[in-house]
Short mmCIF file of C-alpha atoms in Angstrom, two decimals:
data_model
loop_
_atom_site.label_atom_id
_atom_site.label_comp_id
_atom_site.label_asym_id
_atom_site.label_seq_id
_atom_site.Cartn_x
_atom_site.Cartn_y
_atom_site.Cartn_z
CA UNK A 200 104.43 -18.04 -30.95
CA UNK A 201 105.43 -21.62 -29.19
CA UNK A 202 109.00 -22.43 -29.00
CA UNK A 203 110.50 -25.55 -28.50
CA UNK A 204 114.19 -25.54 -28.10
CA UNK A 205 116.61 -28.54 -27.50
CA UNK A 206 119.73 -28.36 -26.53
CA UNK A 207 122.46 -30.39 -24.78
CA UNK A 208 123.21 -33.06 -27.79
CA UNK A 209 126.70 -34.27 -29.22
CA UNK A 210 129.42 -36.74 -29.64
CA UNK A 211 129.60 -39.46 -26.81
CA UNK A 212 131.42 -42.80 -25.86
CA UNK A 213 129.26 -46.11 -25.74
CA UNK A 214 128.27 -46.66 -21.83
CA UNK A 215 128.34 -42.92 -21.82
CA UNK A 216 125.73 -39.95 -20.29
CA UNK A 217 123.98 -37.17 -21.74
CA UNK A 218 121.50 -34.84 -20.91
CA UNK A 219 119.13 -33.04 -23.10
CA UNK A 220 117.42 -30.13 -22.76
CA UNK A 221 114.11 -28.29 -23.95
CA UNK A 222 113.31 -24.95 -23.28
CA UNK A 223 110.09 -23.71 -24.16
CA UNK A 224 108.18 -20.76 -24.97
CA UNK A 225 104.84 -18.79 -26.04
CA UNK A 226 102.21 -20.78 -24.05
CA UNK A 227 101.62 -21.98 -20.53
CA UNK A 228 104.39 -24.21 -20.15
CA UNK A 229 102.82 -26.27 -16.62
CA UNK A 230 99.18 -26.94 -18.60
CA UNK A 231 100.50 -29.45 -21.41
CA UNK A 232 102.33 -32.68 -21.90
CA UNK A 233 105.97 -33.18 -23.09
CA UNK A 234 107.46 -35.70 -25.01
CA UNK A 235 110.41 -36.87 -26.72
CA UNK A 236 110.79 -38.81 -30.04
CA UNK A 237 113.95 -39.67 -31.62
CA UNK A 238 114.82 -40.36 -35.40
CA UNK A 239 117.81 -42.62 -36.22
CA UNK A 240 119.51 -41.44 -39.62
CA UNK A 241 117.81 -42.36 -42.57
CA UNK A 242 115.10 -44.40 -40.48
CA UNK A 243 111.56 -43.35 -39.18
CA UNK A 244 110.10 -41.89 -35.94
CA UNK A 245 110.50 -43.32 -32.75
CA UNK A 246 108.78 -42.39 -29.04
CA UNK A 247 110.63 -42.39 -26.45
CA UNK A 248 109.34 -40.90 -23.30
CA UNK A 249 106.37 -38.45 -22.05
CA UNK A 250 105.86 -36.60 -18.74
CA UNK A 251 102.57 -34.91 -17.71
CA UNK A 252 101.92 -31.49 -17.30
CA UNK A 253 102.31 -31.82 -13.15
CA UNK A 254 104.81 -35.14 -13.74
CA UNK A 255 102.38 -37.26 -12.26
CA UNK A 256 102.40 -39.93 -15.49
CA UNK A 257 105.59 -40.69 -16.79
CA UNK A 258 105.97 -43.50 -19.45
CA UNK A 259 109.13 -44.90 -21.55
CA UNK A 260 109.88 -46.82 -24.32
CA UNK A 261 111.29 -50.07 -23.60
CA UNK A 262 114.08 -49.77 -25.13
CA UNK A 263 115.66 -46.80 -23.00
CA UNK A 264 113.60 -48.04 -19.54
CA UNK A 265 116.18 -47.91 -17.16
CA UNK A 266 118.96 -46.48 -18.90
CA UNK A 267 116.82 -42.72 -19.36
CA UNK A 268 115.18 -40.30 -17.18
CA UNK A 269 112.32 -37.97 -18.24
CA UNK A 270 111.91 -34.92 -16.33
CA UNK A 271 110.71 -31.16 -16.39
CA UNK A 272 110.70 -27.88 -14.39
CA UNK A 273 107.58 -26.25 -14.95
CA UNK A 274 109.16 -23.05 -12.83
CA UNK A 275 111.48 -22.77 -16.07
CA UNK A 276 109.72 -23.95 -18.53
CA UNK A 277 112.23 -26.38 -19.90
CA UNK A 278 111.83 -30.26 -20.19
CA UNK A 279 114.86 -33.01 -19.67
CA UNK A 280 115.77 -36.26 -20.61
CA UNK A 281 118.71 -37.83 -18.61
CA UNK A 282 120.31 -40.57 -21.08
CA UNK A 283 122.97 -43.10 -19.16
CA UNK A 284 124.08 -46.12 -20.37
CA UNK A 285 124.44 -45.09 -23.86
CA UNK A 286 124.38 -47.62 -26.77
CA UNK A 287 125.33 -46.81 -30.51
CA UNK A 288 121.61 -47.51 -31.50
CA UNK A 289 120.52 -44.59 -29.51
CA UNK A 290 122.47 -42.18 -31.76
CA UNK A 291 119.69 -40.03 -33.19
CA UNK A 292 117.92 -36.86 -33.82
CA UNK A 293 115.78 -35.74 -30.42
CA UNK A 294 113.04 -34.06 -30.63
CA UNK A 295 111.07 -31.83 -27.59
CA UNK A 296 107.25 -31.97 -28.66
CA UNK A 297 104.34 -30.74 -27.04
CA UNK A 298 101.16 -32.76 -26.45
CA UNK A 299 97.65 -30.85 -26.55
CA UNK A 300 96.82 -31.11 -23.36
CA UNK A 301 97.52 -32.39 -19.38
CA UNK A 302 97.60 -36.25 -19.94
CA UNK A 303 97.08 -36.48 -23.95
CA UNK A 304 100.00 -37.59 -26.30
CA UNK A 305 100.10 -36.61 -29.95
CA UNK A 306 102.62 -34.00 -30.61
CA UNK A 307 102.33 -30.66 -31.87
CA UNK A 308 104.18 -28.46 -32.46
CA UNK A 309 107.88 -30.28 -32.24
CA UNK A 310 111.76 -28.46 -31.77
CA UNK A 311 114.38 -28.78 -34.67
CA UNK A 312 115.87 -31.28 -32.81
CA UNK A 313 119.24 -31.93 -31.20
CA UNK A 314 121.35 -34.72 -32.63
CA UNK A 315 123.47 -37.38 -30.23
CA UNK A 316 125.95 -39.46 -31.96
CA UNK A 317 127.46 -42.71 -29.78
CA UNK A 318 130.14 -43.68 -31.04
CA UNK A 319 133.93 -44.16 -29.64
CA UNK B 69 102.04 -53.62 -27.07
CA UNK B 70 99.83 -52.66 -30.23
CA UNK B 71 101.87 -52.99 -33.44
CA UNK B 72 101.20 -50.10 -35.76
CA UNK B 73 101.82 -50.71 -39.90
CA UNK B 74 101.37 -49.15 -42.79
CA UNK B 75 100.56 -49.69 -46.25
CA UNK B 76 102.39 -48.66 -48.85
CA UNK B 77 105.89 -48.20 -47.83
CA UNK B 78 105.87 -45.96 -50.61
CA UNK B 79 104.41 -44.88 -53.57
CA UNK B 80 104.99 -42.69 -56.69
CA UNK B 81 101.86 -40.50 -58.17
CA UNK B 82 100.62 -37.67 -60.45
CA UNK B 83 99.98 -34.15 -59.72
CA UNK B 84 96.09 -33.93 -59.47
CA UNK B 85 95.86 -38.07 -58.24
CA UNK B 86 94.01 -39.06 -55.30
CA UNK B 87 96.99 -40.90 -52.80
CA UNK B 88 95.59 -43.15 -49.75
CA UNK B 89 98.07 -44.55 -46.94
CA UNK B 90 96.26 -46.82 -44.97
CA UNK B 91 97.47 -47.48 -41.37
CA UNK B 92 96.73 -50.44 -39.51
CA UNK B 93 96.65 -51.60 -35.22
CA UNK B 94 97.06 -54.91 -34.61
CA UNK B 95 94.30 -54.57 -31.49
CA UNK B 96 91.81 -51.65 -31.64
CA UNK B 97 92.78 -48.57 -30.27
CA UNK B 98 89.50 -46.68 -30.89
CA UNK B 99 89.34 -43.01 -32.51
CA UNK B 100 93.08 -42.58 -30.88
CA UNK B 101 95.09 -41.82 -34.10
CA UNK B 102 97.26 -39.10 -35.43
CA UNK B 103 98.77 -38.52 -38.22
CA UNK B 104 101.92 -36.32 -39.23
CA UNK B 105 103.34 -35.54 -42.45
CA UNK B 106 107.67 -35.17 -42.77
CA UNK B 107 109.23 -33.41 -45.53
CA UNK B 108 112.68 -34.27 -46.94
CA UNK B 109 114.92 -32.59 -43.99
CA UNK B 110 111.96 -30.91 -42.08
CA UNK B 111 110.62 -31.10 -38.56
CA UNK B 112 107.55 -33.48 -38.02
CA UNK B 113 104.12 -31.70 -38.47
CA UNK B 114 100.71 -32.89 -37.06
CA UNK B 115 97.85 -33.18 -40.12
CA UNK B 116 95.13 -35.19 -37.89
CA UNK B 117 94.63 -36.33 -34.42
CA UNK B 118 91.72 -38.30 -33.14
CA UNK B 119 91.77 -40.21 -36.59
CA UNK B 120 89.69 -37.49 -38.37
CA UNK B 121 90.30 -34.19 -36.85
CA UNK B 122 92.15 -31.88 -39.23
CA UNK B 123 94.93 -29.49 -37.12
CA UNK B 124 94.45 -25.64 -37.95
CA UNK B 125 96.15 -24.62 -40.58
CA UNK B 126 96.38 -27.98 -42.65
CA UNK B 127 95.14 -28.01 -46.17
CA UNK B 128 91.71 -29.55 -47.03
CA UNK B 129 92.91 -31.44 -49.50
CA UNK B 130 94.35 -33.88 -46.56
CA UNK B 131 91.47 -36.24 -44.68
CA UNK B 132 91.36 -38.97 -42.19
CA UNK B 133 89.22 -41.66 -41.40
CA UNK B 134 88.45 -44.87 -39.80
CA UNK B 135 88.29 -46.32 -36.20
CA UNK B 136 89.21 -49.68 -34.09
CA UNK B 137 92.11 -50.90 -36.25
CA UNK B 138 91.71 -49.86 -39.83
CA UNK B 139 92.91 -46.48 -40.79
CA UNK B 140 93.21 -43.76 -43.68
CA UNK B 141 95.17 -40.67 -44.62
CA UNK B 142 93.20 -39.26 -48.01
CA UNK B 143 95.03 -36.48 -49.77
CA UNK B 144 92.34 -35.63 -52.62
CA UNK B 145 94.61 -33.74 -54.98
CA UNK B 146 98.38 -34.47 -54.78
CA UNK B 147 100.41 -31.00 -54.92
CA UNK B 148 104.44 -31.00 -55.43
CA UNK B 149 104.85 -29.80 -52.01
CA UNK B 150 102.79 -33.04 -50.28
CA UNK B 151 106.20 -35.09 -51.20
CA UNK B 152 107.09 -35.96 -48.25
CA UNK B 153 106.79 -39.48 -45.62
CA UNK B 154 103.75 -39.82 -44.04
CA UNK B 155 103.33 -41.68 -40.17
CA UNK B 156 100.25 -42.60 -38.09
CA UNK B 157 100.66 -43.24 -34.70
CA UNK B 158 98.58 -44.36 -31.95
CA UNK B 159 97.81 -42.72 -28.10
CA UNK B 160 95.41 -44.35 -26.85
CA UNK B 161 97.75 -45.63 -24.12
CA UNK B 162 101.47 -46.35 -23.79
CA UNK B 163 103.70 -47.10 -25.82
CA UNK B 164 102.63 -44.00 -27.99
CA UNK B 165 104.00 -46.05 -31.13
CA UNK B 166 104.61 -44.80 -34.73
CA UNK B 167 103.97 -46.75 -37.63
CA UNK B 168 107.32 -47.33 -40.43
CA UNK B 169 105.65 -44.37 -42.54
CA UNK B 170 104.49 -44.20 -46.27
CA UNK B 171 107.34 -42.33 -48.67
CA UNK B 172 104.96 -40.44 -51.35
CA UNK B 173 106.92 -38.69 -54.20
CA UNK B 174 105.68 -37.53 -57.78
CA UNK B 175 105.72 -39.75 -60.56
#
């Protein structure tokens, strides 16, 4: 069965770093694309960054280009997003989702989700 | 970047009615659509990628269609358990954007 776990959210300060976490399971982690897409309360989805299976294509949003980092470790099967600079707009539900193949970006199957709240 | 909208931002129907949520590019993006349906305090799940594919697993009773700019999301007989808010969103390239997503509830 895939797995997608995050980890790593929680309360920070505005201007403020986090890093997220996504471990993964039940499929060959270093064959498929990972993404993350956030959901402010109440609001709708939002993309935010996606890595290729070997990290060769990376691509942000603009609003977090610059401030966060998109990563993975195909050796343990987890996926990261570095978050600096953090504003009160990017408090939010994060989800880990998996894309269907090497360089291909819709999302299935998608973690519960780890919420980050800024705010001081 | 390609604007994604959608049309309704909501809408109320009958057990048994046919629903359509049409989605909208602003520049063609070809077959490179998916949908994905959100229930009230659920995770995300994918209905339909490449505009028309249904995902394994998904009910027939869901269908997509269209291509360029002009997209549908056809559920042919609404069931209580289709309440939920519907999104499209685009990958044909990058941004991988969302549209606002259609709220569908039972009259």
């Amino acid at each position: 069965e895939v797995q997608l776990v995050e980890s790593g959210g929680g309360l920070v300060k505005p201007g403020g770093s986090l890093r997220l976490s996504c471990a993964a399971s039940g499929f060959t982690f270093n064959t498929y694309s990972m993404n993350w897409v956030r959901q402010a309360p109440g609001k709708g989805l939002e993309w935010v960054s996606s890595i290729s299976s070997s990290s060769g294509y990376i691509y942000y949003a603009d609003s977090v280009k610059g401030r966060f980092t998109i990563s993975r470790d195909n050796a343990k099967n987890s996926l990261y997003l570095q978050m600096n600079s953090l504003r009160a707009e990017d408090t939010a539900v994060y989800y880990c989702a998996r894309g269907p193949g090497v360089t291909t970006y819709w999302f299935d199957p998608w973690g519960q989700g780890t919420l980050v709240t800024v705010s001081s | 970047d390609i604007q994604m909208t959608q049309s309704p931002s909501s809408l109320s129907a009958s057990v048994g009615d046919r629903v359509t949520i049409t989605c909208r590019a602003s520049q063609g993006i070809s077959n490179y659509l998916a949908w994905y349906q959100q229930k009230p305090g659920k995770v995300p799940k994918l209905l339909i990628y490449a505009a028309s594919t249904l995902q394994s697993g998904v009910p027939s009773r869901f269908s997509g269609s269209g291509s360029g700019t002009d997209f549908t999301l056809t559920i042919s007989s609404l069931q209580p358990e289709d309440v939920a808010t519907y999104y499209c969103q685009k990958y044909n390239s990058a941004p991988f954007t969302f549209g606002p997503g259609t709220k569908v509830d039972i009259k």
